[in-house]
Coordinates of C-alpha atoms in Angstrom, one line a residue:
Chain N
M1 CA -30.1 -79.7 -1.4
R2 CA -29.6 -77.8 -4.5
I3 CA -29.5 -73.9 -4.4
I4 CA -29.3 -71.7 -7.5
V5 CA -28.0 -68.0 -7.5
P6 CA -28.2 -66.0 -10.5
I7 CA -25.3 -63.4 -10.6
R8 CA -25.6 -60.1 -12.4
Q9 CA -22.6 -57.6 -13.0
I10 CA -22.6 -53.8 -13.1
L11 CA -20.2 -51.0 -13.9
D12 CA -18.1 -50.2 -10.5
P13 CA -19.4 -47.0 -9.4
R14 CA -15.7 -46.2 -7.9
G15 CA -14.7 -46.1 -11.5
F16 CA -16.7 -43.5 -12.7
T17 CA -17.9 -39.9 -12.0
V18 CA -21.2 -38.4 -12.8
S19 CA -21.2 -34.8 -13.9
P20 CA -24.6 -33.3 -13.8
R21 CA -23.3 -30.0 -15.3
H22 CA -21.9 -31.9 -18.6
E23 CA -25.0 -34.3 -18.5
R24 CA -22.1 -37.1 -18.7
I25 CA -20.8 -39.7 -16.8
F26 CA -16.8 -39.9 -16.8
I27 CA -15.4 -43.4 -16.8
N28 CA -11.9 -43.6 -15.4
R29 CA -11.6 -47.2 -15.0
E30 CA -14.1 -49.7 -16.8
E31 CA -14.3 -52.4 -14.1
Y32 CA -17.1 -54.7 -13.2
I33 CA -18.3 -56.0 -10.0
I34 CA -21.1 -58.2 -9.0
N35 CA -24.2 -56.3 -8.3
P36 CA -24.0 -55.8 -4.3
N37 CA -27.6 -57.2 -3.8
D38 CA -26.8 -60.5 -5.7
K39 CA -23.8 -60.9 -3.0
N40 CA -26.7 -60.5 -0.4
A41 CA -28.4 -63.4 -2.1
L42 CA -25.3 -65.4 -2.4
E43 CA -24.6 -65.1 1.4
V44 CA -28.3 -66.2 2.1
A45 CA -27.6 -69.4 0.0
L46 CA -24.0 -70.0 1.5
S47 CA -25.4 -69.5 5.2
L48 CA -28.1 -72.1 4.3
K49 CA -25.1 -74.3 3.0
D50 CA -23.3 -73.8 6.4
A51 CA -26.1 -75.0 8.6
G52 CA -26.7 -78.1 6.7
E53 CA -25.9 -80.0 3.4
A54 CA -26.3 -77.9 0.2
E55 CA -25.0 -77.4 -3.0
V56 CA -24.8 -73.9 -4.2
I57 CA -24.7 -73.3 -8.1
V58 CA -24.1 -69.8 -9.5
I59 CA -25.4 -68.9 -12.8
A60 CA -25.1 -65.8 -15.1
G61 CA -26.4 -65.0 -18.4
G62 CA -25.2 -62.0 -20.8
Q63 CA -21.7 -61.0 -21.7
A64 CA -18.4 -62.9 -21.7
R65 CA -17.0 -60.9 -18.8
L66 CA -19.5 -62.6 -16.3
D67 CA -17.0 -65.4 -16.2
D68 CA -15.1 -63.1 -13.6
A69 CA -18.3 -62.7 -11.5
L70 CA -18.7 -66.3 -11.2
R71 CA -15.3 -67.3 -10.2
E72 CA -15.6 -64.6 -7.5
A73 CA -18.7 -66.4 -6.5
M74 CA -16.8 -69.7 -6.3
A75 CA -14.2 -68.1 -4.3
M76 CA -16.9 -67.0 -1.9
G77 CA -18.1 -70.5 -1.5
A78 CA -20.5 -71.5 -4.5
D79 CA -19.6 -74.9 -5.5
A80 CA -20.4 -74.8 -9.5
A81 CA -20.7 -72.2 -11.9
Y82 CA -22.7 -71.8 -15.4
L83 CA -22.3 -69.2 -17.9
L84 CA -24.8 -68.5 -20.6
T85 CA -23.1 -66.5 -23.2
D86 CA -22.7 -65.9 -27.0
E87 CA -23.0 -63.1 -29.6
V88 CA -26.7 -63.0 -29.2
L89 CA -27.0 -63.4 -25.5
A90 CA -24.5 -60.4 -25.1
K91 CA -26.6 -58.2 -26.8
T92 CA -30.1 -58.8 -25.3
D93 CA -31.8 -56.6 -22.4
A94 CA -32.8 -57.6 -19.0
A95 CA -35.8 -59.4 -20.3
G96 CA -33.7 -61.7 -22.5
V97 CA -31.4 -62.3 -19.8
A98 CA -34.3 -63.4 -17.6
E99 CA -35.5 -65.9 -20.3
A100 CA -32.2 -67.3 -20.7
L101 CA -31.5 -67.7 -17.0
A102 CA -34.9 -69.3 -16.7
R103 CA -33.9 -71.7 -19.4
G104 CA -30.4 -72.4 -18.0
I105 CA -32.1 -73.1 -14.6
E106 CA -34.4 -75.7 -16.1
K107 CA -31.3 -77.3 -17.8
I108 CA -29.6 -77.7 -14.6
G109 CA -32.6 -78.9 -13.1
D110 CA -33.5 -80.6 -9.7
F111 CA -33.4 -77.5 -7.6
D112 CA -34.8 -76.8 -4.2
L113 CA -34.4 -73.2 -4.0
I114 CA -33.4 -70.4 -6.0
V115 CA -32.1 -67.1 -4.3
V116 CA -32.0 -63.9 -6.2
G117 CA -31.1 -60.2 -5.3
Q118 CA -34.0 -57.8 -5.3
E119 CA -32.7 -55.4 -7.7
T120 CA -29.6 -54.4 -9.5
L121 CA -27.8 -51.2 -8.3
D122 CA -27.3 -49.8 -12.0
T123 CA -30.8 -49.8 -13.4
A124 CA -32.9 -50.4 -10.2
D125 CA -34.2 -53.6 -12.3
A126 CA -36.2 -55.5 -9.8
Q127 CA -37.8 -58.0 -12.3
L128 CA -35.8 -61.1 -12.4
G129 CA -36.9 -62.8 -8.9
P130 CA -40.5 -62.9 -9.4
W131 CA -40.4 -63.3 -13.2
L132 CA -38.1 -66.6 -12.6
A133 CA -40.6 -67.7 -10.1
E134 CA -43.5 -67.3 -12.4
Y135 CA -41.8 -69.2 -15.4
L136 CA -40.6 -72.0 -13.2
G137 CA -43.9 -72.3 -11.2
V138 CA -42.6 -72.2 -7.7
A139 CA -43.6 -70.4 -4.6
Q140 CA -41.9 -66.9 -3.9
V141 CA -41.1 -64.8 -1.1
G142 CA -39.7 -60.9 -1.7
G143 CA -38.1 -58.6 0.4
V144 CA -36.0 -61.5 2.3
R145 CA -33.9 -60.5 5.4
Q146 CA -33.1 -64.1 6.6
A147 CA -33.8 -67.6 6.0
S148 CA -33.4 -71.1 7.6
I149 CA -34.4 -74.5 6.9
S150 CA -35.7 -77.4 8.7
D151 CA -37.6 -80.6 7.7
G152 CA -37.9 -79.3 4.1
V153 CA -39.9 -76.2 5.2
L154 CA -38.1 -72.9 4.7
R155 CA -38.7 -70.3 7.5
V156 CA -38.1 -66.6 6.4
R157 CA -38.2 -63.4 7.8
R158 CA -39.2 -60.7 5.0
N159 CA -39.5 -56.9 5.2
W160 CA -43.4 -55.8 5.5
G161 CA -44.4 -52.3 5.5
A162 CA -42.5 -50.6 8.5
G163 CA -41.9 -53.8 10.1
Y164 CA -41.3 -57.4 9.1
A165 CA -43.2 -60.9 8.7
E166 CA -42.3 -64.3 9.5
V167 CA -43.4 -66.6 6.9
E168 CA -43.0 -70.3 6.1
V169 CA -43.0 -71.9 2.4
A170 CA -42.6 -75.3 1.4
L171 CA -39.8 -76.2 -1.3
P172 CA -39.2 -75.9 -4.0
A173 CA -39.3 -72.1 -3.7
L174 CA -37.7 -68.7 -4.8
L175 CA -36.4 -65.8 -2.4
T176 CA -35.8 -62.2 -3.7
V177 CA -33.4 -60.9 -0.9
A178 CA -33.6 -57.4 0.2
S179 CA -30.6 -55.3 -0.5
G180 CA -28.3 -54.8 2.5
A181 CA -29.9 -57.9 4.4
N182 CA -26.5 -59.4 5.5
K183 CA -23.0 -58.6 5.2
P184 CA -21.6 -60.8 2.3
R185 CA -18.5 -62.7 3.2
Y186 CA -15.3 -62.1 1.6
P187 CA -13.8 -64.6 -0.9
H188 CA -11.9 -67.3 0.8
G189 CA -8.2 -67.2 0.8
G190 CA -7.6 -70.9 -0.1
R191 CA -10.5 -70.8 -2.7
I192 CA -9.2 -68.0 -4.6
M193 CA -6.4 -69.4 -6.7
A194 CA -8.5 -72.5 -7.4
A195 CA -11.5 -70.3 -8.5
Y196 CA -9.6 -68.4 -11.0
R197 CA -7.1 -71.0 -12.0
E198 CA -8.3 -74.6 -11.8
W199 CA -12.0 -74.6 -11.6
Q200 CA -14.2 -74.9 -14.7
V201 CA -17.1 -72.5 -15.5
I202 CA -19.6 -74.5 -17.6
T203 CA -20.6 -72.4 -20.6
W204 CA -23.8 -72.7 -22.6
N205 CA -24.6 -70.9 -25.8
S206 CA -28.0 -69.6 -26.9
E207 CA -28.5 -72.8 -29.1
D208 CA -27.9 -75.0 -25.9
L209 CA -30.6 -73.1 -24.3
G210 CA -33.0 -73.5 -27.4
L211 CA -33.0 -69.7 -27.8
T212 CA -32.9 -68.0 -31.3
A213 CA -32.1 -64.2 -32.0
A214 CA -35.7 -63.5 -32.3
D215 CA -36.5 -65.0 -28.9
L216 CA -33.9 -62.5 -27.5
A217 CA -34.6 -59.5 -29.2
P218 CA -34.8 -56.5 -26.9
L219 CA -38.4 -55.5 -25.7
T220 CA -37.0 -51.9 -24.7
Q221 CA -35.2 -49.2 -26.3
G222 CA -32.7 -47.0 -24.5
R223 CA -33.3 -43.4 -24.5
G224 CA -30.2 -42.2 -23.0
R225 CA -29.8 -40.6 -19.3
A226 CA -31.4 -38.1 -17.2
F227 CA -29.2 -36.1 -14.6
P228 CA -30.6 -34.5 -11.5
P229 CA -30.4 -30.5 -11.7
E230 CA -27.1 -28.9 -11.0
R231 CA -26.5 -27.7 -7.7
T232 CA -27.2 -23.9 -7.1
L233 CA -25.7 -22.3 -4.2
G234 CA -27.7 -19.8 -2.1
E235 CA -31.2 -20.0 -3.6
R236 CA -33.7 -18.1 -1.3
L237 CA -37.3 -19.3 -1.1
T238 CA -39.7 -16.7 -0.5
G239 CA -43.6 -16.9 0.3
S240 CA -45.9 -18.2 3.0
P241 CA -44.8 -21.1 5.0
Q242 CA -47.0 -23.4 3.2
D243 CA -45.7 -22.1 -0.4
V244 CA -42.1 -22.5 0.6
A245 CA -42.7 -25.9 2.2
A246 CA -44.1 -27.1 -1.0
E247 CA -41.3 -25.8 -3.1
L248 CA -38.7 -27.3 -0.8
V249 CA -40.3 -30.6 -0.9
Q250 CA -40.7 -30.9 -4.5
Q251 CA -37.0 -29.8 -4.9
L252 CA -35.7 -32.4 -2.5
R253 CA -37.9 -34.9 -4.5
L254 CA -36.8 -33.6 -8.0
R255 CA -33.0 -34.2 -6.9
R256 CA -33.9 -37.6 -5.5
I257 CA -32.7 -36.5 -2.1
I258 CA -35.9 -37.9 -0.4
Chain D
M1 CA -50.8 -68.0 -58.2
D2 CA -49.0 -70.6 -56.2
L3 CA -51.3 -71.7 -53.3
D4 CA -48.3 -71.5 -50.6
Y5 CA -47.4 -68.2 -51.7
L6 CA -50.8 -67.1 -51.2
Q7 CA -51.0 -68.6 -47.9
M8 CA -47.7 -66.8 -46.8
L9 CA -49.2 -63.7 -47.7
M10 CA -52.3 -64.3 -45.4
G11 CA -50.1 -65.7 -42.6
E12 CA -48.2 -62.5 -42.8
E13 CA -51.3 -60.1 -42.8
E14 CA -52.4 -61.8 -39.7
V15 CA -49.2 -61.0 -37.8
V16 CA -49.3 -57.4 -38.8
V17 CA -52.8 -57.1 -36.9
E18 CA -51.3 -58.8 -33.9
E19 CA -48.5 -56.3 -33.8
K20 CA -50.4 -53.3 -33.7
G21 CA -51.7 -54.2 -30.1
E22 CA -55.1 -53.5 -31.0
G23 CA -57.7 -53.7 -28.4
Y24 CA -55.0 -52.7 -25.4
R25 CA -56.8 -49.7 -24.0
N26 CA -56.8 -47.6 -20.8
I27 CA -54.4 -47.1 -18.0
W28 CA -54.9 -49.3 -14.8
V29 CA -53.8 -48.6 -11.4
V30 CA -53.3 -51.5 -9.2
A31 CA -54.4 -50.0 -5.8
E32 CA -52.5 -51.4 -2.9
R33 CA -53.8 -51.1 0.6
A34 CA -52.7 -51.6 4.1
G35 CA -55.6 -52.9 6.1
D36 CA -58.4 -50.4 5.5
E37 CA -56.2 -47.8 4.0
L38 CA -54.7 -47.0 0.7
V39 CA -51.1 -46.8 0.8
P40 CA -49.8 -43.5 -0.4
V41 CA -48.0 -45.0 -3.7
T42 CA -51.5 -45.7 -4.8
L43 CA -52.8 -42.1 -4.8
E44 CA -49.5 -40.8 -6.4
M45 CA -50.0 -43.5 -9.3
L46 CA -53.5 -42.1 -9.7
N47 CA -52.2 -38.7 -10.1
Q48 CA -49.7 -39.6 -12.8
A49 CA -52.2 -41.9 -14.7
R50 CA -54.3 -39.1 -14.8
Q51 CA -51.8 -36.9 -16.6
L52 CA -50.8 -39.8 -18.9
A53 CA -54.7 -40.6 -19.6
S54 CA -55.4 -37.1 -20.9
T55 CA -52.4 -37.2 -23.3
L56 CA -53.2 -40.8 -24.5
G57 CA -56.9 -40.2 -24.7
A58 CA -57.6 -42.9 -22.3
Y59 CA -59.4 -43.8 -18.9
V60 CA -58.0 -44.2 -15.8
M61 CA -59.0 -47.6 -14.2
A62 CA -58.2 -48.7 -10.8
V63 CA -58.5 -52.2 -9.4
L64 CA -58.9 -53.1 -5.7
L65 CA -58.3 -56.4 -4.3
G66 CA -60.2 -57.2 -1.0
G67 CA -61.3 -53.9 -0.1
D68 CA -64.8 -52.5 0.3
E69 CA -66.9 -50.0 -1.6
A70 CA -65.9 -47.1 0.7
L71 CA -62.2 -47.6 -0.4
A72 CA -63.2 -48.0 -4.0
Q73 CA -64.8 -44.4 -3.5
E74 CA -61.7 -43.0 -2.3
L75 CA -59.9 -44.3 -5.5
I76 CA -62.5 -42.4 -7.6
Y77 CA -62.3 -39.0 -5.3
Y78 CA -58.5 -39.3 -6.0
G79 CA -58.8 -39.7 -9.8
A80 CA -59.9 -43.0 -11.1
D81 CA -62.6 -42.9 -13.8
K82 CA -63.9 -46.6 -12.9
V83 CA -63.1 -49.1 -10.1
F84 CA -63.2 -53.1 -10.4
L85 CA -63.5 -54.1 -7.0
C86 CA -62.7 -57.8 -6.3
D87 CA -64.3 -58.3 -2.8
D88 CA -63.8 -62.0 -2.4
P89 CA -63.2 -62.9 1.2
A90 CA -60.2 -65.0 0.0
L91 CA -58.4 -61.7 -0.9
K92 CA -58.8 -59.8 2.1
D93 CA -55.3 -60.5 3.5
Y94 CA -52.5 -60.4 0.7
A95 CA -51.4 -63.8 -0.7
L96 CA -49.4 -64.0 -3.8
E97 CA -51.2 -66.8 -5.8
P98 CA -55.0 -65.6 -5.3
Y99 CA -53.9 -62.1 -6.0
A100 CA -52.0 -63.1 -9.2
K101 CA -54.7 -65.3 -10.3
A102 CA -57.5 -62.3 -9.8
L103 CA -55.4 -59.8 -11.7
G104 CA -54.2 -62.1 -14.4
D105 CA -57.6 -63.2 -15.3
L106 CA -59.0 -59.5 -15.1
F107 CA -56.1 -58.1 -17.4
A108 CA -56.3 -61.1 -19.9
E109 CA -60.0 -60.2 -20.3
K110 CA -59.8 -56.3 -20.3
M111 CA -56.4 -55.9 -22.1
P112 CA -55.0 -52.8 -20.5
E113 CA -52.6 -50.8 -22.5
I114 CA -50.6 -49.7 -19.4
V115 CA -50.6 -51.1 -15.8
L116 CA -49.0 -49.1 -12.9
F117 CA -48.0 -50.9 -9.6
G118 CA -46.6 -49.4 -6.7
A119 CA -42.9 -50.6 -6.1
A120 CA -43.8 -51.4 -2.4
D121 CA -44.1 -54.9 -0.9
V122 CA -46.9 -56.2 -2.8
G123 CA -46.5 -54.4 -6.3
S124 CA -43.0 -55.5 -6.2
E125 CA -43.8 -59.2 -6.1
L126 CA -46.8 -59.1 -8.1
A127 CA -45.8 -57.2 -11.2
P128 CA -43.1 -59.2 -12.5
R129 CA -45.0 -62.2 -11.9
L130 CA -48.0 -61.0 -13.9
A131 CA -45.8 -59.7 -16.3
R132 CA -44.5 -63.2 -17.3
R133 CA -47.9 -64.8 -17.1
L134 CA -49.1 -62.1 -19.7
G135 CA -46.2 -62.7 -21.9
T136 CA -44.9 -59.1 -21.3
I137 CA -42.0 -57.3 -19.2
V138 CA -42.1 -54.9 -16.4
L139 CA -39.8 -51.8 -16.0
T140 CA -39.5 -51.4 -12.3
N141 CA -38.6 -48.5 -9.6
C142 CA -39.8 -45.9 -12.0
T143 CA -39.4 -42.0 -10.8
G144 CA -40.7 -40.7 -14.0
L145 CA -43.4 -41.6 -16.6
T146 CA -43.9 -39.8 -20.0
L147 CA -45.2 -40.8 -23.3
D148 CA -43.8 -41.4 -26.8
A149 CA -46.8 -40.0 -28.6
A150 CA -45.4 -41.2 -32.0
Q151 CA -45.2 -44.9 -30.9
R152 CA -47.7 -44.6 -28.1
T153 CA -45.2 -46.1 -25.6
L154 CA -44.3 -45.5 -22.1
V155 CA -41.0 -43.7 -21.5
C156 CA -39.7 -44.6 -18.1
T157 CA -37.1 -43.1 -15.7
M158 CA -35.3 -45.4 -13.3
P159 CA -32.9 -44.3 -10.7
A160 CA -29.3 -45.6 -11.3
Y161 CA -26.8 -46.1 -8.6
G162 CA -29.2 -44.7 -5.9
G163 CA -30.2 -41.8 -7.9
E164 CA -26.5 -40.4 -9.1
Y165 CA -28.3 -40.2 -12.6
S166 CA -31.0 -42.1 -14.3
E167 CA -31.5 -44.4 -17.0
V168 CA -34.3 -43.5 -19.4
V169 CA -35.9 -46.5 -21.4
A170 CA -39.0 -46.8 -23.5
F171 CA -41.1 -50.0 -24.2
S172 CA -40.9 -51.3 -27.7
P173 CA -44.1 -50.8 -29.5
E174 CA -44.9 -54.4 -29.7
V175 CA -45.1 -54.9 -25.9
H176 CA -48.6 -55.2 -24.4
P177 CA -49.5 -54.5 -21.9
Q178 CA -46.7 -52.2 -20.8
M179 CA -46.3 -52.6 -17.0
V180 CA -44.4 -50.5 -14.5
T181 CA -43.6 -50.3 -10.9
V182 CA -43.7 -46.7 -9.3
R183 CA -41.4 -45.8 -6.8
P184 CA -43.1 -44.4 -3.7
G185 CA -42.8 -40.6 -3.4
A186 CA -41.8 -40.1 -6.9
F187 CA -45.0 -38.2 -7.6
G188 CA -47.1 -35.8 -6.0
R189 CA -50.3 -36.6 -4.3
P190 CA -53.7 -35.6 -5.9
Y191 CA -56.3 -33.4 -4.9
R192 CA -58.9 -35.4 -3.1
D193 CA -62.2 -34.2 -5.1
E194 CA -65.2 -35.4 -3.8
Y195 CA -67.3 -34.2 -6.6
R196 CA -65.8 -36.8 -8.7
S197 CA -68.1 -39.7 -9.2
A198 CA -67.7 -42.8 -11.2
E199 CA -68.8 -46.6 -11.4
V200 CA -67.8 -49.1 -9.0
E201 CA -67.9 -52.8 -10.8
T202 CA -67.8 -55.6 -8.5
V203 CA -65.9 -58.6 -10.1
A204 CA -66.1 -62.2 -9.3
V205 CA -62.9 -63.9 -9.4
D206 CA -62.5 -67.6 -9.9
L207 CA -60.0 -69.0 -7.3
D208 CA -61.0 -72.6 -7.6
G209 CA -57.7 -74.5 -6.7
V210 CA -55.6 -71.6 -6.0
Q211 CA -54.1 -72.1 -2.8
P212 CA -51.6 -69.6 -1.1
R213 CA -48.0 -71.4 -0.9
V214 CA -46.7 -69.1 1.6
K215 CA -47.8 -69.4 5.3
V216 CA -47.7 -66.1 7.2
L217 CA -46.9 -66.9 10.9
N218 CA -46.6 -63.6 12.4
V219 CA -46.4 -60.0 11.5
V220 CA -44.4 -57.2 13.4
A221 CA -46.2 -53.9 12.3
Q222 CA -43.3 -51.5 13.5
V223 CA -39.8 -51.8 14.2
E224 CA -38.1 -49.6 16.4
R225 CA -35.7 -47.8 14.0
E226 CA -32.4 -48.1 15.4
P227 CA -30.4 -44.8 15.6
V228 CA -27.7 -44.4 12.9
P229 CA -24.6 -42.9 14.0
L230 CA -24.4 -39.2 12.8
D231 CA -21.4 -39.6 10.8
K232 CA -23.1 -42.3 8.7
A233 CA -26.6 -40.6 8.7
R234 CA -28.0 -40.0 5.1
I235 CA -30.4 -37.3 6.5
I236 CA -29.8 -34.9 9.4
V237 CA -32.0 -32.3 10.8
S238 CA -30.3 -30.1 13.2
A239 CA -31.6 -27.5 15.7
G240 CA -30.0 -24.4 17.1
R241 CA -30.8 -21.9 19.5
G242 CA -33.2 -20.0 17.4
M243 CA -35.9 -22.9 18.0
G244 CA -36.6 -21.0 20.9
D245 CA -37.7 -23.5 23.4
A246 CA -38.2 -27.3 23.9
E247 CA -41.4 -27.2 21.9
G248 CA -39.6 -25.8 19.0
F249 CA -37.1 -28.5 19.4
A250 CA -39.9 -31.2 19.4
L251 CA -40.8 -29.9 16.1
V252 CA -37.3 -30.7 14.8
E253 CA -37.5 -34.1 16.1
K254 CA -40.9 -34.6 14.3
L255 CA -39.4 -33.4 11.0
A256 CA -36.5 -35.8 11.2
A257 CA -38.9 -38.8 12.0
A258 CA -40.9 -37.8 8.9
L259 CA -37.8 -37.9 6.7
G260 CA -36.4 -40.9 8.3
G261 CA -33.5 -39.0 9.4
E262 CA -31.5 -38.1 12.6
V263 CA -31.7 -35.4 15.1
A264 CA -28.7 -33.1 15.8
G265 CA -27.9 -29.8 17.4
S266 CA -25.4 -27.0 17.3
R267 CA -23.7 -25.9 20.4
G268 CA -26.4 -23.8 21.3
A269 CA -29.1 -26.5 21.5
V270 CA -26.6 -28.5 23.6
D271 CA -26.3 -25.5 26.0
E272 CA -30.1 -25.2 26.1
G273 CA -30.2 -29.0 27.5
W274 CA -32.4 -30.1 24.5
I275 CA -29.9 -32.6 23.2
D276 CA -27.0 -34.6 24.2
E277 CA -23.5 -33.4 23.7
E278 CA -22.6 -36.5 21.5
K279 CA -25.4 -35.2 19.1
Q280 CA -23.5 -31.8 18.5
V281 CA -22.3 -31.0 15.0
G282 CA -19.4 -28.9 14.6
M283 CA -16.0 -28.2 16.2
G284 CA -15.8 -30.2 19.6
G285 CA -18.6 -32.5 18.1
V286 CA -19.1 -34.7 15.2
T287 CA -18.3 -34.0 11.7
V288 CA -21.2 -35.0 9.5
R289 CA -21.6 -35.8 5.6
P290 CA -25.1 -36.2 4.9
D291 CA -27.0 -36.3 1.8
L292 CA -29.3 -33.7 3.3
Y293 CA -28.6 -31.6 6.2
I294 CA -31.5 -29.2 7.2
A295 CA -30.5 -26.6 9.5
C296 CA -33.0 -25.1 11.7
G297 CA -32.6 -21.9 13.7
I298 CA -29.0 -22.2 13.6
S299 CA -27.0 -18.8 12.8
G300 CA -24.0 -21.0 11.3
A301 CA -21.0 -19.8 13.0
I302 CA -17.8 -21.1 11.6
Q303 CA -17.3 -23.7 14.3
H304 CA -20.7 -25.1 13.2
Y305 CA -20.0 -24.9 9.5
L306 CA -16.8 -26.9 9.9
G307 CA -18.8 -29.8 11.1
M308 CA -21.2 -29.8 8.2
E309 CA -19.5 -28.3 5.2
E310 CA -19.2 -31.7 3.4
A311 CA -23.1 -32.4 3.4
K312 CA -24.2 -32.8 -0.2
F313 CA -27.5 -30.7 0.1
V314 CA -27.9 -28.0 2.8
V315 CA -31.4 -26.3 3.6
A316 CA -31.4 -23.6 6.4
V317 CA -34.4 -22.2 7.9
N318 CA -33.7 -19.0 9.9
A319 CA -35.7 -15.8 10.9
D320 CA -32.6 -13.6 10.5
E321 CA -31.9 -12.9 6.9
N322 CA -28.2 -12.2 7.4
A323 CA -27.6 -15.4 9.6
P324 CA -24.3 -16.9 7.9
I325 CA -25.8 -20.1 7.2
L326 CA -28.0 -18.9 4.6
K327 CA -25.1 -18.0 2.7
V328 CA -23.7 -21.6 2.5
A329 CA -27.2 -23.3 2.1
D330 CA -28.4 -24.8 -1.2
V331 CA -31.9 -23.8 -0.3
G332 CA -32.4 -20.8 2.2
I333 CA -35.7 -20.1 3.8
V334 CA -36.0 -16.9 5.8
G335 CA -39.0 -17.2 8.2
D336 CA -40.0 -18.4 11.5
A337 CA -38.8 -22.1 11.8
K338 CA -41.9 -22.9 14.3
E339 CA -44.0 -22.0 11.2
V340 CA -42.1 -23.2 8.6
I341 CA -41.3 -26.9 9.8
P342 CA -44.9 -27.8 10.5
A343 CA -45.5 -26.7 6.9
I344 CA -42.7 -29.0 5.5
I345 CA -44.0 -31.9 7.8
E346 CA -47.4 -31.1 6.1
A347 CA -46.0 -31.1 2.6
L348 CA -44.3 -34.3 2.9
G349 CA -47.6 -36.0 3.6
A350 CA -46.3 -37.7 6.9

């Protein structure tokens, strides 16, 4: 069985501080980590591999620095890695990366299962999983917490409302894994050296994928950042209980606390 | 003139017409329901859609899959200018393939300019899938939506790193329809106006050959939320002697449940026997660092303060305007906690 896991990379939040007062982010140390939710997805794939015969392939598209993320994924247990990068791919947006990943997955071919993290921590982007499923024409289950396979049928526990649902789906299929669904394993001591020194990451450029700069033109325009209101100490709310309650709830929502 | 050149000119002209996105009109809200009820994010989307619609000069269209006439009426009361109701029995329970087919066909025919989905279970699965089907993209988990009037595009705010700050992104003008998913709780609920009236159009859907590919075995509606240890809790509602009696303390428990947070207490609450000693915040108890700490009827003596001073945001409700807790709170409310807390629960819409 072949399982493919797309990997994304984000700026390590331990390397920067956010200052609402200056409306700026101060980067102390520019380092990148695997998007935590994608590690949850990789863990689902690797635990399926532990339970039976499976080959786990990781794939990433965008900037050349993704090489690092793919090697870490191999150290965690992935069997092979594909990196889609060149000057054009490095400059595209999330939609362009999705297009590249879809072409890359098609080119790898013969997959039974694709496992994707539901969203990215840096931009709350939750588009990739279902978008790929539509592109590849496969069944899809979202909000996944656990998965197991028997007789070619995938059994999945997914988030559903305030509870959960148990569902079955035939392969090939795509799962998007809920954030925090599991505790991803650490890179395996014996694999780390090999993953960083010996094993190959196969690299494809946009031409290999049949993509041109026009195909990858960004469909969105960045408009900067917004910051929560600065903390003000000792504000008093006055008025009727209904008025102060409404004001309080609005403030908490505005600050994204609830 | 060279014929090829002429054809090239004509070809170019065609492309320009396409790029203007002519024919794409109105703001559509995809209603999400849980059984016979609309989920809250649906109402919140209608509220925001109304505001965008008046700036844009557009109508708010709602689409309801598998519901009935009465539920369609609710959508009108909450702000829809028209409801498209697909009441095919195959759409009664959610299944991705029939839902995607019904919406895909409808959008291809009606050409919405903007489509809002809730970033809940159903909307999160459907929106990106439909975006791909319609050759567009979706911006997900939006907590703010405004318009760039000059280029007639949506400007979306998305929480970064769990809300430390937000990324602001606009659609490029050539993207049609512009699709987003809206995070639950980001917008207020609209007023339910029973005087509003509008048309409900029943639409037939062609589900020939469309079979659900995911089989639901069983659904567990509610899981008992496992208590989070206080020192790891994100939201804590804490009670003090000022809550008066066990009935007052029950209000604090209710507020914690409404916020999805944990209940704690001061020494006073423990002494009154309302809460166990291991839930005591302060010296001799637990030190907490939540994102939100709501102190109800707690005066805020230094022993208590030392246990919660690292809370990111402190709200205090106290009847005594000289209570020390009000001096360290980010938001202080002077008033009877027994009146204020029920009002907060009401305002949360829980």
